[in-house]
Tab-separated table of C-alpha atoms in Angstrom:
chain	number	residue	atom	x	y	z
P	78	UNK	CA	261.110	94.893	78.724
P	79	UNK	CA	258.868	91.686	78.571
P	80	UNK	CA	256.382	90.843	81.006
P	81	UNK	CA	255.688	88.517	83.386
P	82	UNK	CA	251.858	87.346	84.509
P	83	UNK	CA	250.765	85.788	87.516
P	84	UNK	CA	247.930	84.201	88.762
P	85	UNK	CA	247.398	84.538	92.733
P	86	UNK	CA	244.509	82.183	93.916
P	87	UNK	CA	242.189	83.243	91.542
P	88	UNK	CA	238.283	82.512	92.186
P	89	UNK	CA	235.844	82.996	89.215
P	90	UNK	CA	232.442	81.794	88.768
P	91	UNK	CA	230.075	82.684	85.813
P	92	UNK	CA	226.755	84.728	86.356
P	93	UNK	CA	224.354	82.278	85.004
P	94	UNK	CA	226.394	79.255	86.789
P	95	UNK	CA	226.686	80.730	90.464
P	96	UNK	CA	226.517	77.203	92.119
P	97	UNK	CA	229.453	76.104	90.664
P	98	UNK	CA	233.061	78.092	90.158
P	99	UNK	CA	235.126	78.113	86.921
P	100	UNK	CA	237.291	78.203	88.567
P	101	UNK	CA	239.350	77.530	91.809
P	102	UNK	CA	242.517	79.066	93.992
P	103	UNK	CA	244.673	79.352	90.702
P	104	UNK	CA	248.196	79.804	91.413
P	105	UNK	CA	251.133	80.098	88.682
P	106	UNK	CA	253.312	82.061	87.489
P	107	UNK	CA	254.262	82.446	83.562
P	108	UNK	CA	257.595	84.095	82.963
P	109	UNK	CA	259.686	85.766	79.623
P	110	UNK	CA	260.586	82.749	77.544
P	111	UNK	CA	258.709	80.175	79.148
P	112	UNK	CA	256.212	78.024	77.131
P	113	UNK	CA	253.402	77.198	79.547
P	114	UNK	CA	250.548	74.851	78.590
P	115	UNK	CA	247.207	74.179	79.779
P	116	UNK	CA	245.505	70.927	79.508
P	117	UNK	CA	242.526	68.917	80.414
P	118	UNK	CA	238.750	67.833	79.644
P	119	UNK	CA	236.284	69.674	77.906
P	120	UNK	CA	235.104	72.392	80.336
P	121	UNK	CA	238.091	72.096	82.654
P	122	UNK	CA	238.612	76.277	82.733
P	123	UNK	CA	241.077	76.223	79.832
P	124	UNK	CA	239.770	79.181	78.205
P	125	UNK	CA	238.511	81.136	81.042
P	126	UNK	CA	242.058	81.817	81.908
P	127	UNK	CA	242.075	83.310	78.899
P	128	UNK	CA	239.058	85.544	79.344
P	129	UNK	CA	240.555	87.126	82.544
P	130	UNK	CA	244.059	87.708	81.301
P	131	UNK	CA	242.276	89.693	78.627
P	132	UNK	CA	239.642	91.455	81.034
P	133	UNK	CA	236.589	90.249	79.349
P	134	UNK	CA	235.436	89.171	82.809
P	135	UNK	CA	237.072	90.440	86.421
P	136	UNK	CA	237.682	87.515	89.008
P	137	UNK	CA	235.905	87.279	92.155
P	138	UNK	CA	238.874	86.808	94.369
P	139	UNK	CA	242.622	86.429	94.020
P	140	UNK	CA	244.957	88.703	92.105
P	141	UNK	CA	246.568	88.575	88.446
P	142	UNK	CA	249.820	90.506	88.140
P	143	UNK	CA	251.837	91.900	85.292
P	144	UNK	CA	255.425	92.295	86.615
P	145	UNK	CA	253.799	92.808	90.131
P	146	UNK	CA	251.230	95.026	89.158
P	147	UNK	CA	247.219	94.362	89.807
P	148	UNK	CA	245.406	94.338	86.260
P	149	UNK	CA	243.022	96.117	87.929
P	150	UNK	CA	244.936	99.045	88.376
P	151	UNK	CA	245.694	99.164	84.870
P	152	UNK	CA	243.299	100.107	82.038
P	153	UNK	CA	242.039	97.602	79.596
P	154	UNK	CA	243.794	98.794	76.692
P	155	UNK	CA	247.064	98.689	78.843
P	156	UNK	CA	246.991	95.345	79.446
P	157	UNK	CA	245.447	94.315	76.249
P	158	UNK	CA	248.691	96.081	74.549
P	159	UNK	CA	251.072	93.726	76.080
P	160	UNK	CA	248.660	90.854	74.524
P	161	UNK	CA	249.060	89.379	70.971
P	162	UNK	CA	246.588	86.490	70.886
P	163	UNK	CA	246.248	83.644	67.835
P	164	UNK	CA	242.852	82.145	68.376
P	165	UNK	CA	241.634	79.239	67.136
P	166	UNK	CA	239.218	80.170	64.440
P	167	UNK	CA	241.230	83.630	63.342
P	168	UNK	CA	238.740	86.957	63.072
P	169	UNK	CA	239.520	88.028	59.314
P	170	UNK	CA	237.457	90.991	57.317
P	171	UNK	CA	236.757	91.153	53.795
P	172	UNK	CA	239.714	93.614	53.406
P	173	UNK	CA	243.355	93.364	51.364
P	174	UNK	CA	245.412	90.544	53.214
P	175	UNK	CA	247.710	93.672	53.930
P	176	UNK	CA	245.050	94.846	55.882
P	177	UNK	CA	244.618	91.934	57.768
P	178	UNK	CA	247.608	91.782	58.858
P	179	UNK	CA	248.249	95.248	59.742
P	180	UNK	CA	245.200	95.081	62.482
P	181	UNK	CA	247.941	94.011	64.536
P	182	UNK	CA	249.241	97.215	64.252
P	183	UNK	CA	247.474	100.145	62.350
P	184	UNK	CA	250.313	102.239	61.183
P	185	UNK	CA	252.959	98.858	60.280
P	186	UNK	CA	255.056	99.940	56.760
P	187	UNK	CA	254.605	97.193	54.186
P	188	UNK	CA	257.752	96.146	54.361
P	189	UNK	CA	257.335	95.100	57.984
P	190	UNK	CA	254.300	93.394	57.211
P	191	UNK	CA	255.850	91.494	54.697
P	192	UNK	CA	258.946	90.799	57.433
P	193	UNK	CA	255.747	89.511	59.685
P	194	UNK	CA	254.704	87.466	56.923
P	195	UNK	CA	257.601	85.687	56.025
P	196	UNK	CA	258.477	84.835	59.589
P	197	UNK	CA	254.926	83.328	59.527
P	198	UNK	CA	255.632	81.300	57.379
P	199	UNK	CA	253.072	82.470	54.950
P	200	UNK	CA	254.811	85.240	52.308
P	201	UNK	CA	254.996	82.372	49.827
P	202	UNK	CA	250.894	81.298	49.572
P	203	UNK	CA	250.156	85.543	49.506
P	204	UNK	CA	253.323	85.939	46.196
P	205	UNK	CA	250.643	83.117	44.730
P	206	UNK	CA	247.880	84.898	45.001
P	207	UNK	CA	246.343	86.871	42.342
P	208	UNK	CA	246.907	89.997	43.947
P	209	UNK	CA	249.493	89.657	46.361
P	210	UNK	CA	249.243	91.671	49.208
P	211	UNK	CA	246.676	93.364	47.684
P	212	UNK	CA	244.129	89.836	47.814
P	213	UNK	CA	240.864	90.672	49.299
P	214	UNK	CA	240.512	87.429	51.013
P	215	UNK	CA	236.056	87.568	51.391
P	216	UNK	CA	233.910	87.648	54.398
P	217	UNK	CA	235.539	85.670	57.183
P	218	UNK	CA	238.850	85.132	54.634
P	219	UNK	CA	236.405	82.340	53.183
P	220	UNK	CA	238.705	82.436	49.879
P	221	UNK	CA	241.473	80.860	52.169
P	222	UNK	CA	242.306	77.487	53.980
P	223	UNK	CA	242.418	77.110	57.565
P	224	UNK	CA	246.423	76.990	57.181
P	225	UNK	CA	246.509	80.015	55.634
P	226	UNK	CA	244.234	82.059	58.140
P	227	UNK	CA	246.122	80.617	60.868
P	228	UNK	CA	249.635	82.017	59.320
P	229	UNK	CA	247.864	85.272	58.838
P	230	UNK	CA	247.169	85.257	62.413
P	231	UNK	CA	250.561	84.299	63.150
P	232	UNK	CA	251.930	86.794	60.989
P	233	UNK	CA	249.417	89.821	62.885
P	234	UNK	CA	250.692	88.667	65.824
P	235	UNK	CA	254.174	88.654	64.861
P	236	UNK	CA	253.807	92.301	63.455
P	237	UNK	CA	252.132	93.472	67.195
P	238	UNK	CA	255.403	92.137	69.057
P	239	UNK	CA	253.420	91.477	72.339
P	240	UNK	CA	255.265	90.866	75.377
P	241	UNK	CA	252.689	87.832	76.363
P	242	UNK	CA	251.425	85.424	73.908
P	243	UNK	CA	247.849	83.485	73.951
P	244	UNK	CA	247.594	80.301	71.880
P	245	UNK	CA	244.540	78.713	71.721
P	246	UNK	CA	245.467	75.469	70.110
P	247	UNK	CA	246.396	77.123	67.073
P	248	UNK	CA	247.141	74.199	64.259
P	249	UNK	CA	243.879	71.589	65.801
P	250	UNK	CA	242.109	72.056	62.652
P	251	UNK	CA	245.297	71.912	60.387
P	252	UNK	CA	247.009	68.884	57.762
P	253	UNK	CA	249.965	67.647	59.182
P	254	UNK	CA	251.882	69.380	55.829
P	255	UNK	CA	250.372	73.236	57.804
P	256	UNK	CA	250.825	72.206	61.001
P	257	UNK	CA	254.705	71.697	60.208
P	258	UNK	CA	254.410	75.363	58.615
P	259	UNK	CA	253.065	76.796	61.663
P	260	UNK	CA	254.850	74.931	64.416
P	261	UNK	CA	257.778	76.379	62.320
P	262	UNK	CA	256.019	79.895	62.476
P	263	UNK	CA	255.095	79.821	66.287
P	264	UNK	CA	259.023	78.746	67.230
P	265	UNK	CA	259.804	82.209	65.803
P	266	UNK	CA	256.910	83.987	67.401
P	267	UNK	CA	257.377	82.378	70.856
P	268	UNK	CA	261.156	83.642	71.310
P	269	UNK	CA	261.717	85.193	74.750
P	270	UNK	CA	258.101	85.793	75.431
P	271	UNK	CA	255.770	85.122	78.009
P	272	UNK	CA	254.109	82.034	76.390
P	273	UNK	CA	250.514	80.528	77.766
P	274	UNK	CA	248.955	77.725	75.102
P	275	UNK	CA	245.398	76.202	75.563
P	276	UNK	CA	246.330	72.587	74.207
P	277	UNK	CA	244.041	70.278	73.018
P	278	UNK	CA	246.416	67.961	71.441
P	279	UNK	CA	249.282	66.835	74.087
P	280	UNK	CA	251.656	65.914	70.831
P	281	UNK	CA	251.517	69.829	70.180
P	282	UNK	CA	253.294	70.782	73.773
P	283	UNK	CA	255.017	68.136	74.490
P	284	UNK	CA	258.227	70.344	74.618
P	285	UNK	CA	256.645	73.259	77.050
P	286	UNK	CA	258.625	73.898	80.089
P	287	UNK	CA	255.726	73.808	82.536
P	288	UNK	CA	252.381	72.173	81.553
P	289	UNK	CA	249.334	72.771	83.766
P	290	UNK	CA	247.256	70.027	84.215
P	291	UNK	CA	243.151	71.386	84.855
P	292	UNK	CA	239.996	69.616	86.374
P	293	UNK	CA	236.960	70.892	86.573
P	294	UNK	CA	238.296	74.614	87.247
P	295	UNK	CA	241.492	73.438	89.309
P	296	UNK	CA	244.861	72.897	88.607
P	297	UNK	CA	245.103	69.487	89.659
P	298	UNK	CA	248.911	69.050	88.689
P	299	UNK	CA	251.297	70.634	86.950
P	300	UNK	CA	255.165	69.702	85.937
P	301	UNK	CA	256.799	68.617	82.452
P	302	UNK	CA	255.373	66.037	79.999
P	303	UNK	CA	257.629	63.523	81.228
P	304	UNK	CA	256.713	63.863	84.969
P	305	UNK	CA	252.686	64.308	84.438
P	306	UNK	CA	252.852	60.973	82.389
P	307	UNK	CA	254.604	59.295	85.384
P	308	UNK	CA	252.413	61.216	88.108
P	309	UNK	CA	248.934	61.814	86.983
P	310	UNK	CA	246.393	59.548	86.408
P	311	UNK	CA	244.502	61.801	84.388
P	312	UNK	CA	247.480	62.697	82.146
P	313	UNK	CA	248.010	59.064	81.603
P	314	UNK	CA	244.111	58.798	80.425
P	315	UNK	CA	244.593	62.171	77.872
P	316	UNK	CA	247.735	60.864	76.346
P	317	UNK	CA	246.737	57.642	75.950
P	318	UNK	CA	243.782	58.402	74.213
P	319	UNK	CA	245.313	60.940	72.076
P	320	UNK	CA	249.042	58.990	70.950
P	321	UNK	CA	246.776	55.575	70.686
């Protein structure tokens, strides 16, 4: 069954910056299927929603809920189990590409990482490589591009099956020719799942079915594309600069 998350006037404020919250009565609701995006200036509280839907940090007030229940009622690893996450800057070791992908889940056959892989959009660039599979891709996967990282991210995350899915602007660093490859990639991992992406470019989520519009640790308006460019001032300001 997939999951839904939701996020009941949450309060959160940083140790080192205690005059001044994160962020502020948060309220939404992200659902099985839905695409949700989160927008706004640098240091608006983008990724701090992230942090506390992972439990890296525990909010001060307010509630977050997996189908009802109080993360804090739940162990870490619970909740991190229903999480697949695709970060920006992808955490690869100096293992087999096989290996890399299988982090997503330790005891994956081959032939299911190779499923993962081609849904990623990325079986084709591995069949290239010396070794296949079997490529050691170096400290960091420095023998790779950024497109390829991402799509063995993608694929990891693909092989984990999570019932909620983290994007943190996954293709901002990409060509428009990888970009294609993973937007392609990240249709297929989306399906039916409970979607949240940190966006940084607006032409990225253009299509998400609620975007949430963030201030300076607020959500200072939310609704689709279409409605935040008629509505919101500050929309107007982010899209402009970014589709000028």
């Amino acid at each position: 069954k997939r999951v839904d998350i939701q996020f009941d006037n949450i309060q959160f404020t940083y140790a080192a910056q205690s005059e001044k919250p994160a962020l502020h009565n948060i309220c939404f609701t992200a659902s099985p299927g839905q695409k949700i995006a989160v927008v706004g200036p640098s240091g608006a509280g983008k990724s701090t929603l992230f942090h506390l839907i992972l439990r890296f940090y525990e909010p001060d007030g307010g509630r977050i809920c997996l189908n009802g229940i109080d993360v804090k009622k739940l162990t870490r690893d619970r909740v991190r189990n229903h999480i697949g996450i695709v970060p920006q800057d992808p955490a690869l070791f100096s293992s087999s590409i096989l290996d890399n992908i299988a982090f997503g889940k330790p005891d994956a056959s081959r032939a299911d990482i190779e499923k993962a892989a081609r849904q990623a959009q990325a079986h084709d660039f591995i069949s290239q490589l010396p070794h296949g599979y079997d490529t050691a891709v170096g400290e960091k996967g420095v023998r790779l591009s950024g497109g390829q990282k991402q799509r063995l991210a993608i694929a990891r995350a693909i092989l984990r099956d999570p019932d909620i899915l983290l994007l943190d602007e996954a293709t901002s660093a990409l060509d428009s020719v990888s970009e294609a490859a993973i937007q392609t990639a990240l249709i297929s991992l989306m399906a039916g799942r409970t979607c949240l992406v940190i966006a940084h470019r607006l032409s990225t989520i253009v299509d998400s079915d609620i975007i949430l519009l963030m201030d300076k640790g607020e959500i200072v308006a939310s609704g689709s594309h279409k409605n935040l460019l008629a509505s919101s001032a500050l929309y107007q300001q982010l899209a402009l600069h970014q589709f000028t």
